[in-house]
């Protein structure tokens, strides 16, 4: 008897959902509606949701107990406070305790009378103005956060500062200059071919901007124009410290949709999906409006601009999970399951959403495609550096004198971004460490910033490009507190699909809280995480911890061993 290979792996949930007409499409949404306004645990309301759509109770209890937005108690007033890196750096983590005191409840709980609940989340996209919270869907930010939550101060949520450093922006043209939307798609769909779009993207050298850096054209080609292909715009911007995707979805949603339409055209896909994280309610609203306008103007539908091309795009709201931004976990979530990483192979381009070939590109990646198709792949390839072409949106955190989102060419020196664009740290503070690419990206010391903003350059220093969020830590944050923050993030956001990451991240947090420095146990734990974790999340934890130890030197020296 021949053993079944990975591509033949049986998935009982998928099989049952298929027989029931795939009700999981709206399972997460139904669970979110049932969760609203109750502090009871999922076991009291999730089974009824499953029964309503014809699925067993376990099909609803799985995601309801996994996603933070579904498992967290909900009072009549629900407040989400950002506990991510930039907001932590803004006040060395004290703002969470202040919010608890102001609201009279501990995060992760609701008040006994059910009036108010508090949830700690990891990034609301206000890294430039932190600390931040969402009171319902109303953002509150800045040093008077507690006063805003108490009603003593009006809510404050400044717009994202944005600037171009290239002289000819690829991504911020509409944001800064008001370029009209949908300049490329109508002519492409009526007078061009999928192969021409693919060839321009191949010539551009565009790589995915979601962190993996995979060549976009190669990923599209792998899908092979197979029937039923789906393209997903990943707007679940997971790296705390980055808010570039939020900027694009809120200010220039049509560009994101146009890039998605071009990607679908090149891949032969008749269906596109846009996933927007729940922590971005304004982005979700703007994307929804943009989709409605696109249908009304003939950009989408059964016969796009009177051609034989059919394209439908639907929006999905996330439910709160960092790992759910990883492409296999994202697909699991779109199917209504827990957002856990899946083994590869098979890769999503072979067998993804409901077993169909699925291409996942992040928002910033897709936003570059209209420019490439309009101006040509060779023009794009002349930007940046030879091995990593094009531009990148860099997000600077609140500690900088000039925080905001900057478009720079890849290869720009990090020191120039920090000192010239960011203006150094505010109030003349001294930089202690710079986090690049999220908590699991890596850290640089103040004297090691002479490195190009590129995946290769940062990797050589033990860091990673990721979404290119730059979070500055000044001397107010103790090195031991920053270390604990990284481990808290790892333990809280591990999806739990594999034991090395699930157990290892919690053991690392225990060690970080211990008074004695790590020894051989850390060395063993580091090897297990790096070699046995299912996905890059667990594998990157030791790299991030070591880079942090190098950046701070003696206070954390043992962690760097």
Coordinates of C-alpha atoms in Angstrom, one line a residue:
X1 CA 0.0 0.0 0.0
X2 CA 1.4 3.4 -1.0
X3 CA 1.2 6.1 1.7
X4 CA -0.6 9.2 0.9
X5 CA 1.6 12.2 0.1
X6 CA 1.1 15.7 1.4
X7 CA -1.1 16.7 -1.6
X8 CA -3.4 13.8 -0.7
X9 CA -3.7 14.7 2.9
X10 CA -7.4 14.4 4.1
X11 CA -8.9 17.4 5.8
X12 CA -12.1 16.4 7.5
X13 CA -13.2 20.0 8.1
X14 CA -12.7 20.9 4.5
X15 CA -14.6 17.8 3.3
X16 CA -17.6 18.5 5.6
X17 CA -17.7 22.2 4.8
X18 CA -17.6 21.3 1.1
X19 CA -20.7 19.1 1.6
X20 CA -22.5 21.9 3.5
X21 CA -21.9 24.5 0.7
X22 CA -18.8 26.0 2.4
X23 CA -20.6 27.9 5.1
X24 CA -17.2 28.7 6.6
X25 CA -17.1 31.7 4.3
X26 CA -19.3 33.5 6.8
X27 CA -18.5 31.4 9.9
X28 CA -16.0 33.9 11.4
X29 CA -18.3 36.8 10.7
X30 CA -21.2 35.0 12.4
X31 CA -19.0 34.2 15.4
X32 CA -18.0 37.9 15.7
X33 CA -21.7 38.9 15.7
X34 CA -22.4 36.3 18.4
X35 CA -19.4 37.5 20.5
X36 CA -20.4 41.1 20.5
X37 CA -21.7 42.4 23.9
X38 CA -21.1 39.2 26.0
X39 CA -18.4 38.4 28.5
X40 CA -19.3 34.7 28.4
X41 CA -16.8 32.2 26.9
X42 CA -17.1 30.8 23.4
X43 CA -18.4 27.5 24.8
X44 CA -21.7 29.3 25.6
X45 CA -22.4 30.8 22.2
X46 CA -20.2 29.3 19.5
X47 CA -21.9 25.9 19.2
X48 CA -25.2 27.6 18.3
X49 CA -23.4 29.4 15.5
X50 CA -22.0 26.1 14.1
X51 CA -25.4 24.5 14.3
X52 CA -27.0 27.4 12.4
X53 CA -24.7 26.8 9.4
X54 CA -24.8 23.0 9.6
X55 CA -21.4 22.3 11.1
X56 CA -20.4 20.5 14.3
X57 CA -19.8 22.5 17.4
X58 CA -16.0 21.9 17.2
X59 CA -15.9 23.8 13.8
X60 CA -17.0 27.0 15.7
X61 CA -15.3 26.4 19.0
X62 CA -11.9 26.0 17.2
X63 CA -11.7 29.5 15.7
X64 CA -13.8 31.1 18.6
X65 CA -11.2 30.0 21.1
X66 CA -8.2 30.8 18.9
X67 CA -8.7 34.3 17.5
X68 CA -8.1 37.1 20.0
X69 CA -11.2 39.1 18.9
X70 CA -13.5 36.1 19.5
X71 CA -12.0 34.7 22.7
X72 CA -11.6 38.1 24.5
X73 CA -14.6 39.0 26.7
X74 CA -16.8 41.8 25.3
X75 CA -18.6 44.4 27.4
X76 CA -21.0 46.9 26.1
X77 CA -18.0 49.3 25.7
X78 CA -15.0 47.4 24.3
X79 CA -11.6 49.1 24.3
X80 CA -8.6 47.7 22.5
X81 CA -5.3 49.0 23.8
X82 CA -2.1 48.6 21.8
X83 CA 0.5 46.6 23.6
X84 CA 2.8 46.3 20.6
X85 CA 6.4 47.5 20.3
X86 CA 6.1 51.2 19.2
X87 CA 3.5 51.9 21.9
X88 CA 5.6 50.0 24.4
X89 CA 8.6 52.1 23.5
X90 CA 6.5 55.4 23.8
X91 CA 6.0 55.0 27.5
X92 CA 8.1 51.9 28.4
X93 CA 4.9 49.9 28.6
X94 CA 3.3 51.9 31.4
X95 CA 0.3 53.0 29.3
X96 CA -1.4 49.6 29.6
X97 CA -1.5 49.8 33.4
X98 CA -2.8 53.3 33.1
X99 CA -5.6 52.2 30.8
X100 CA -6.5 49.4 33.3
X101 CA -6.7 51.9 36.1
X102 CA -8.8 54.4 34.1
X103 CA -11.3 51.7 33.0
X104 CA -11.3 49.8 36.2
X105 CA -10.7 46.4 34.6
X106 CA -7.7 44.3 33.8
X107 CA -6.9 43.6 30.1
X108 CA -8.5 40.3 29.0
X109 CA -11.5 40.8 31.2
X110 CA -14.8 42.6 31.3
X111 CA -16.1 44.5 34.3
X112 CA -18.5 42.5 36.6
X113 CA -21.5 44.6 35.4
X114 CA -20.5 43.9 31.7
X115 CA -20.3 47.6 31.0
X116 CA -16.6 47.8 29.8
X117 CA -14.0 45.3 28.6
X118 CA -10.4 45.8 27.8
X119 CA -8.3 43.8 25.3
X120 CA -4.6 44.1 24.7
X121 CA -3.8 43.9 21.0
X122 CA -0.5 44.0 19.1
X123 CA -0.6 47.0 16.7
X124 CA -3.4 49.3 15.7
X125 CA -1.3 51.1 13.1
X126 CA -0.8 54.3 15.1
X127 CA 2.9 53.6 15.7
X128 CA 3.7 57.2 14.7
X129 CA 1.5 58.7 17.5
X130 CA 1.4 56.1 20.3
X131 CA 0.4 54.9 22.7
X132 CA -2.9 54.1 21.1
X133 CA -6.3 52.5 21.7
X134 CA -9.5 51.9 19.9
X135 CA -12.6 52.8 22.0
X136 CA -15.1 50.8 20.0
X137 CA -13.9 51.9 16.5
X138 CA -12.8 55.4 17.7
X139 CA -9.0 55.8 17.8
X140 CA -7.4 57.6 20.8
X141 CA -3.6 58.3 20.7
X142 CA -0.8 60.1 22.3
X143 CA 0.4 61.1 25.8
X144 CA -3.1 62.0 27.0
X145 CA -4.5 58.5 26.1
X146 CA -5.8 57.9 29.6
X147 CA -7.6 61.2 29.6
X148 CA -9.2 60.4 26.3
X149 CA -10.4 57.0 27.6
X150 CA -11.7 58.7 30.8
X151 CA -13.6 61.3 28.7
X152 CA -11.6 64.2 30.1
X153 CA -9.9 64.8 26.7
X154 CA -11.4 64.6 23.2
X155 CA -10.2 61.6 21.1
X156 CA -7.1 62.4 19.1
X157 CA -6.0 60.5 16.0
X158 CA -3.6 62.4 13.7
X159 CA -3.3 61.3 10.0
X160 CA -0.3 59.3 9.0
X161 CA 2.5 61.7 8.0
X162 CA 3.8 60.6 4.6
X163 CA 6.7 61.8 2.4
X164 CA 8.7 60.7 -0.6
X165 CA 12.5 60.4 -0.7
X166 CA 12.8 59.1 -4.2
X167 CA 11.8 62.1 -6.4
X168 CA 9.4 59.9 -8.3
X169 CA 7.2 57.9 -6.0
X170 CA 5.9 54.5 -7.1
X171 CA 3.7 53.9 -4.1
X172 CA 2.8 57.3 -2.7
X173 CA 1.9 59.1 -6.0
X174 CA -1.8 59.2 -5.2
X175 CA -1.3 59.7 -1.5
X176 CA 0.9 62.8 -2.0
X177 CA 0.0 64.1 -5.5
X178 CA -3.6 63.0 -6.0
X179 CA -3.0 60.8 -9.1
X180 CA -6.3 59.6 -10.4
X181 CA -7.2 56.0 -9.7
X182 CA -7.7 53.1 -12.2
X183 CA -5.4 54.5 -14.9
X184 CA -4.0 51.1 -16.0
X185 CA -6.6 48.4 -15.6
X186 CA -9.2 49.5 -18.2
X187 CA -6.6 49.6 -21.0
X188 CA -4.9 46.4 -19.9
X189 CA -8.0 44.3 -19.7
X190 CA -9.2 45.5 -23.1
X191 CA -6.0 45.7 -25.1
X192 CA -3.3 43.6 -23.4
X193 CA -2.7 40.0 -22.4
X194 CA -1.9 38.2 -19.1
X195 CA 1.5 37.2 -20.4
X196 CA 2.4 40.9 -21.1
X197 CA 1.5 41.8 -17.5
X198 CA 3.5 38.9 -16.2
X199 CA 6.5 39.7 -18.3
X200 CA 6.6 43.3 -17.1
X201 CA 6.5 42.2 -13.4
X202 CA 9.2 39.6 -14.1
X203 CA 11.4 42.3 -15.7
X204 CA 10.8 44.6 -12.7
X205 CA 12.4 42.1 -10.3
X206 CA 9.6 42.9 -7.8
X207 CA 9.8 40.9 -4.6
X208 CA 7.0 40.4 -2.1
X209 CA 6.9 43.2 0.5
X210 CA 5.3 41.0 3.2
X211 CA 8.6 39.8 4.6
X212 CA 9.5 36.7 2.7
X213 CA 10.9 38.6 -0.3
X214 CA 9.9 35.9 -2.9
X215 CA 9.9 37.0 -6.5
X216 CA 6.4 38.0 -7.4
X217 CA 6.4 36.8 -11.1
X218 CA 7.8 33.4 -10.0
X219 CA 4.9 33.0 -7.6
X220 CA 2.3 34.0 -10.2
X221 CA 3.9 31.6 -12.7
X222 CA 3.7 28.7 -10.2
X223 CA -0.1 29.0 -10.1
X224 CA 0.1 28.2 -13.8
X225 CA -3.3 29.8 -14.9
X226 CA -5.0 26.7 -13.3
X227 CA -8.8 26.8 -13.2
X228 CA -10.2 28.2 -10.0
X229 CA -7.1 30.2 -9.1
X230 CA -7.6 32.7 -6.4
X231 CA -5.5 35.8 -5.6
X232 CA -5.5 37.2 -2.0
X233 CA -4.5 40.7 -1.0
X234 CA -3.0 40.2 2.4
X235 CA -4.0 43.3 4.4
X236 CA -3.3 41.6 7.7
X237 CA -0.2 43.8 8.3
X238 CA 1.2 41.8 11.2
X239 CA 4.6 43.4 12.0
X240 CA 4.0 45.7 15.0
X241 CA 5.7 49.0 14.1
X242 CA 4.6 49.1 10.5
X243 CA 1.6 51.0 9.2
X244 CA 2.3 51.3 5.5
X245 CA -0.5 48.9 4.5
X246 CA -2.9 50.8 6.6
X247 CA -1.9 54.1 4.8
X248 CA -2.4 52.5 1.4
X249 CA -5.8 51.0 2.3
X250 CA -7.2 54.1 3.9
X251 CA -5.8 56.8 1.6
X252 CA -5.4 54.9 -1.8
X253 CA -7.6 51.8 -1.7
X254 CA -8.3 52.0 -5.5
X255 CA -4.5 51.5 -6.2
X256 CA -4.6 48.3 -4.0
X257 CA -7.6 47.0 -5.9
X258 CA -6.1 47.9 -9.3
X259 CA -3.0 45.9 -8.3
X260 CA -5.1 43.0 -7.2
X261 CA -7.1 43.1 -10.5
X262 CA -3.9 43.1 -12.5
X263 CA -2.5 40.2 -10.5
X264 CA -5.7 38.2 -11.0
X265 CA -5.5 39.0 -14.8
X266 CA -1.9 37.7 -14.9
X267 CA -2.7 34.6 -13.0
X268 CA -5.9 33.8 -14.8
X269 CA -8.0 34.2 -11.6
X270 CA -11.6 35.1 -11.7
X271 CA -11.8 35.6 -7.9
X272 CA -9.9 37.9 -5.6
X273 CA -10.0 38.3 -1.8
X274 CA -8.9 41.2 0.3
X275 CA -8.2 40.4 3.9
X276 CA -8.2 43.5 6.2
X277 CA -7.2 43.1 9.8
X278 CA -9.9 43.9 12.4
X279 CA -7.6 46.4 14.1
X280 CA -7.9 48.7 11.0
X281 CA -11.7 49.5 11.0
X282 CA -11.2 52.7 8.9
X283 CA -9.2 50.8 6.3
X284 CA -11.9 48.2 6.1
X285 CA -14.6 50.9 5.5
X286 CA -12.5 52.6 2.8
X287 CA -11.7 49.3 1.0
X288 CA -15.4 48.4 1.1
X289 CA -16.3 51.7 -0.5
X290 CA -13.6 51.3 -3.1
X291 CA -14.9 47.8 -4.1
X292 CA -18.4 49.2 -4.4
X293 CA -17.2 52.0 -6.7
X294 CA -15.1 49.5 -8.7
X295 CA -18.2 47.4 -9.5
X296 CA -20.2 50.5 -10.3
X297 CA -17.6 51.8 -12.7
X298 CA -17.2 48.5 -14.5
X299 CA -13.8 47.6 -13.2
X300 CA -15.2 44.4 -11.6
X301 CA -18.0 42.1 -12.5
X302 CA -19.0 39.3 -14.9
X303 CA -17.8 41.2 -18.0
X304 CA -15.1 43.7 -17.0
X305 CA -15.3 46.7 -19.4
X306 CA -17.4 44.7 -21.9
X307 CA -14.7 42.0 -22.2
X308 CA -14.7 38.3 -21.7
X309 CA -12.8 38.8 -18.4
X310 CA -14.8 38.1 -15.3
X311 CA -13.5 39.2 -11.9
X312 CA -15.2 39.3 -8.5
X313 CA -13.5 40.6 -5.3
X314 CA -14.8 40.1 -1.8
X315 CA -13.6 41.7 1.5
X316 CA -13.0 39.7 4.6
X317 CA -12.3 41.1 8.1
X318 CA -9.6 39.4 10.2
X319 CA -10.2 38.4 13.8
X320 CA -7.0 39.2 15.6
X321 CA -3.9 37.0 15.2
X322 CA -0.3 37.8 14.2
X323 CA 0.5 34.4 12.7
X324 CA -2.8 34.5 10.7
X325 CA -0.9 36.8 8.3
X326 CA 1.4 33.9 7.3
X327 CA -0.1 32.7 4.0
X328 CA -1.0 29.1 5.0
X329 CA -2.5 30.4 8.3
X330 CA -4.3 33.1 6.4
X331 CA -5.9 30.5 4.1
X332 CA -7.0 28.4 7.0
X333 CA -8.7 31.5 8.5
X334 CA -10.5 32.3 5.2
X335 CA -11.9 28.8 5.3
X336 CA -13.3 29.4 8.7
X337 CA -10.6 27.5 10.7
X338 CA -8.0 28.4 13.3
X339 CA -5.3 30.6 11.7
X340 CA -2.5 28.1 12.2
X341 CA 0.4 27.6 9.9
X342 CA 0.1 24.4 7.7
X343 CA 3.0 22.2 6.6
X344 CA 4.4 22.8 3.1
X345 CA 4.4 21.2 0.6
X346 CA 1.8 21.5 -0.8
X347 CA 2.4 25.2 -1.3
X348 CA -0.7 27.5 -1.6
X349 CA 0.0 28.1 -5.3
X350 CA -0.6 24.4 -5.8
X351 CA -3.3 23.8 -3.2
X352 CA -4.6 26.7 -1.2
X353 CA -8.0 28.1 -0.5
X354 CA -10.5 25.2 -0.7
X355 CA -7.7 23.3 -2.5
X356 CA -7.6 25.8 -5.4
X357 CA -4.3 27.3 -6.5
X358 CA -3.9 30.4 -4.4
X359 CA -1.5 33.4 -4.8
X360 CA -1.1 35.5 -1.7
X361 CA 0.5 39.0 -2.0
X362 CA 0.6 41.7 0.6
X363 CA -1.0 45.1 0.0
X364 CA 2.2 47.0 -0.6
X365 CA 3.4 44.5 -3.2
X366 CA 0.1 44.8 -5.2
X367 CA 0.2 48.6 -4.9
X368 CA 3.4 48.6 -7.0
X369 CA 2.0 46.6 -9.9
X370 CA 0.0 49.4 -11.6
X371 CA 3.2 51.6 -11.8
X372 CA 5.1 48.7 -13.2
X373 CA 2.6 47.9 -15.9
X374 CA 2.2 51.6 -16.8
X375 CA 5.9 52.6 -16.8
X376 CA 7.5 49.2 -17.6
X377 CA 9.4 46.6 -15.6
X378 CA 12.8 47.9 -16.7
X379 CA 12.0 51.3 -15.3
X380 CA 11.2 49.8 -12.0
X381 CA 14.3 47.6 -12.1
X382 CA 16.5 50.7 -12.3
X383 CA 15.3 51.7 -8.9
X384 CA 16.8 50.3 -5.7
X385 CA 19.8 48.0 -5.9
X386 CA 20.6 45.2 -8.4
X387 CA 19.5 42.3 -6.3
X388 CA 16.6 44.0 -4.6
X389 CA 14.9 46.5 -7.0
X390 CA 12.3 49.2 -6.4
X391 CA 11.2 51.2 -3.5
X392 CA 10.0 50.4 0.0
X393 CA 7.6 52.2 2.4
X394 CA 9.4 52.6 5.8
X395 CA 7.4 53.3 8.9
X396 CA 9.1 55.4 11.6
X397 CA 7.7 55.2 15.2
X398 CA 6.7 57.8 17.7
X399 CA 10.1 58.2 19.3
X400 CA 11.5 59.8 16.2
X401 CA 11.5 63.6 15.8
X402 CA 9.7 63.2 12.5
X403 CA 7.7 60.0 12.6
X404 CA 5.8 58.9 9.5
X405 CA 5.8 56.7 6.4
X406 CA 8.6 57.4 3.9
X407 CA 9.0 56.0 0.5
X408 CA 12.7 55.2 -0.1
X409 CA 14.7 53.2 -2.6
X410 CA 15.9 49.9 -1.4
X411 CA 19.6 50.1 -0.4
X412 CA 19.1 53.5 1.3
X413 CA 21.4 53.6 4.4
X414 CA 19.5 53.0 7.6
X415 CA 21.5 55.7 9.3
X416 CA 20.3 58.2 6.7
X417 CA 16.7 57.2 7.3
X418 CA 17.1 57.5 11.1
X419 CA 19.0 60.8 11.2
X420 CA 18.0 62.7 8.1
X421 CA 14.4 61.6 7.3
X422 CA 13.5 60.8 10.9
X423 CA 15.5 63.7 12.4
X424 CA 16.9 61.5 15.1
X425 CA 15.0 61.0 18.3
X426 CA 12.7 63.6 19.7
X427 CA 13.8 65.9 22.4
X428 CA 17.4 65.1 21.7
X429 CA 17.1 61.6 23.3
X430 CA 19.8 59.0 22.7
X431 CA 19.1 56.0 20.6
X432 CA 19.6 52.8 22.6
X433 CA 18.4 50.2 20.0
X434 CA 16.6 50.2 16.7
X435 CA 14.1 47.4 16.0
X436 CA 13.7 46.7 12.2
X437 CA 11.0 44.5 10.7
X438 CA 8.9 43.8 13.7
X439 CA 9.6 42.1 17.1
X440 CA 11.0 39.0 15.3
X441 CA 12.8 41.0 12.7
X442 CA 15.9 42.1 14.6
X443 CA 17.6 44.9 16.5
X444 CA 20.5 47.2 15.6
X445 CA 22.7 49.1 18.0
X446 CA 23.1 52.9 17.5
X447 CA 26.6 52.4 16.2
X448 CA 25.7 49.7 13.7
X449 CA 23.3 51.7 11.5
X450 CA 25.6 51.9 8.5
X451 CA 23.8 49.2 6.7
X452 CA 21.6 49.4 3.6
X453 CA 17.9 49.0 3.9
X454 CA 17.8 45.6 2.1
X455 CA 17.1 42.0 3.1
X456 CA 20.6 41.0 2.3
X457 CA 22.2 43.9 4.2
X458 CA 20.0 43.5 7.3
X459 CA 20.3 39.7 7.4
X460 CA 24.1 40.1 7.5
X461 CA 23.6 42.1 10.8
X462 CA 21.2 39.5 12.2
X463 CA 18.1 41.6 11.5
X464 CA 15.4 41.4 8.8
X465 CA 13.6 43.8 6.4
X466 CA 10.1 42.5 7.1
X467 CA 7.5 45.3 6.6
X468 CA 10.3 47.8 7.3
X469 CA 8.9 49.2 10.5
X470 CA 11.6 51.1 12.4
X471 CA 10.9 51.3 16.1
X472 CA 13.3 53.4 18.2
X473 CA 14.1 52.7 21.8
X474 CA 15.6 55.4 23.9
X475 CA 17.3 55.1 27.3
X476 CA 14.0 55.1 29.2
X477 CA 13.3 51.5 28.3
X478 CA 15.4 49.0 30.3
X479 CA 17.0 46.3 28.2
X480 CA 15.5 43.6 30.5
X481 CA 12.0 45.0 29.9
X482 CA 12.6 45.1 26.1
X483 CA 13.7 41.4 26.2
X484 CA 10.6 40.5 28.2
X485 CA 8.4 42.4 25.7
X486 CA 9.8 40.3 22.8
X487 CA 9.2 37.1 24.7
X488 CA 5.7 38.2 25.7
X489 CA 4.9 38.8 22.0
X490 CA 6.3 35.5 21.0
X491 CA 4.3 33.6 23.7
X492 CA 1.1 35.4 23.0
X493 CA 1.1 35.2 19.2
X494 CA 2.4 31.7 18.7
X495 CA -0.4 29.9 16.9
X496 CA 0.3 26.7 18.8
X497 CA 0.4 24.4 15.8
X498 CA 3.8 23.0 16.7
X499 CA 5.2 22.1 20.1
X500 CA 8.6 23.7 19.6
X501 CA 7.2 27.2 19.2
X502 CA 4.2 26.8 21.5
X503 CA 6.1 25.4 24.4
X504 CA 9.4 27.1 23.6
X505 CA 8.0 30.6 23.5
X506 CA 6.4 30.2 26.9
X507 CA 9.6 28.7 28.4
X508 CA 11.6 31.6 27.0
X509 CA 9.2 34.0 28.7
X510 CA 9.7 32.2 32.0
X511 CA 13.4 32.5 31.6
X512 CA 13.2 36.2 30.7
X513 CA 11.2 36.7 34.0
X514 CA 13.7 34.7 36.0
X515 CA 16.4 36.6 37.9
X516 CA 19.2 34.3 36.9
X517 CA 20.7 34.7 33.3
X518 CA 20.1 31.9 30.8
X519 CA 22.7 29.2 30.3
X520 CA 22.7 25.9 28.5
X521 CA 18.9 25.6 28.7
X522 CA 18.7 28.7 26.5
X523 CA 21.2 27.2 24.0
X524 CA 19.0 24.0 23.8
X525 CA 15.8 26.0 23.5
X526 CA 17.3 28.2 20.8
X527 CA 18.3 25.2 18.7
X528 CA 14.9 23.5 19.0
X529 CA 13.1 26.7 18.0
X530 CA 15.4 27.4 15.1
X531 CA 15.4 23.9 13.7
X532 CA 12.1 22.3 14.6
X533 CA 9.5 25.1 14.4
X534 CA 6.8 24.7 11.7
X535 CA 7.1 28.2 10.2
X536 CA 9.3 31.3 10.3
X537 CA 7.6 32.7 13.4
X538 CA 9.3 30.1 15.7
X539 CA 12.5 30.0 13.7
X540 CA 13.0 33.7 14.0
X541 CA 12.6 34.0 17.8
X542 CA 16.3 33.0 18.6
X543 CA 17.6 35.4 15.9
X544 CA 15.6 38.3 17.3
X545 CA 16.7 37.6 20.9
X546 CA 20.3 37.4 19.8
X547 CA 20.2 40.6 17.8
X548 CA 18.6 42.3 20.8
X549 CA 21.4 41.0 23.1
X550 CA 24.0 42.3 20.7
X551 CA 22.4 45.7 20.4
X552 CA 22.3 46.2 24.2
X553 CA 25.6 44.5 24.9
X554 CA 26.5 43.6 28.5
X555 CA 23.1 43.8 30.2
X556 CA 21.8 41.0 28.0
X557 CA 25.1 39.4 27.0
X558 CA 24.2 35.8 28.0
X559 CA 21.2 35.8 25.7
X560 CA 23.5 36.5 22.8
X561 CA 25.6 33.4 23.4

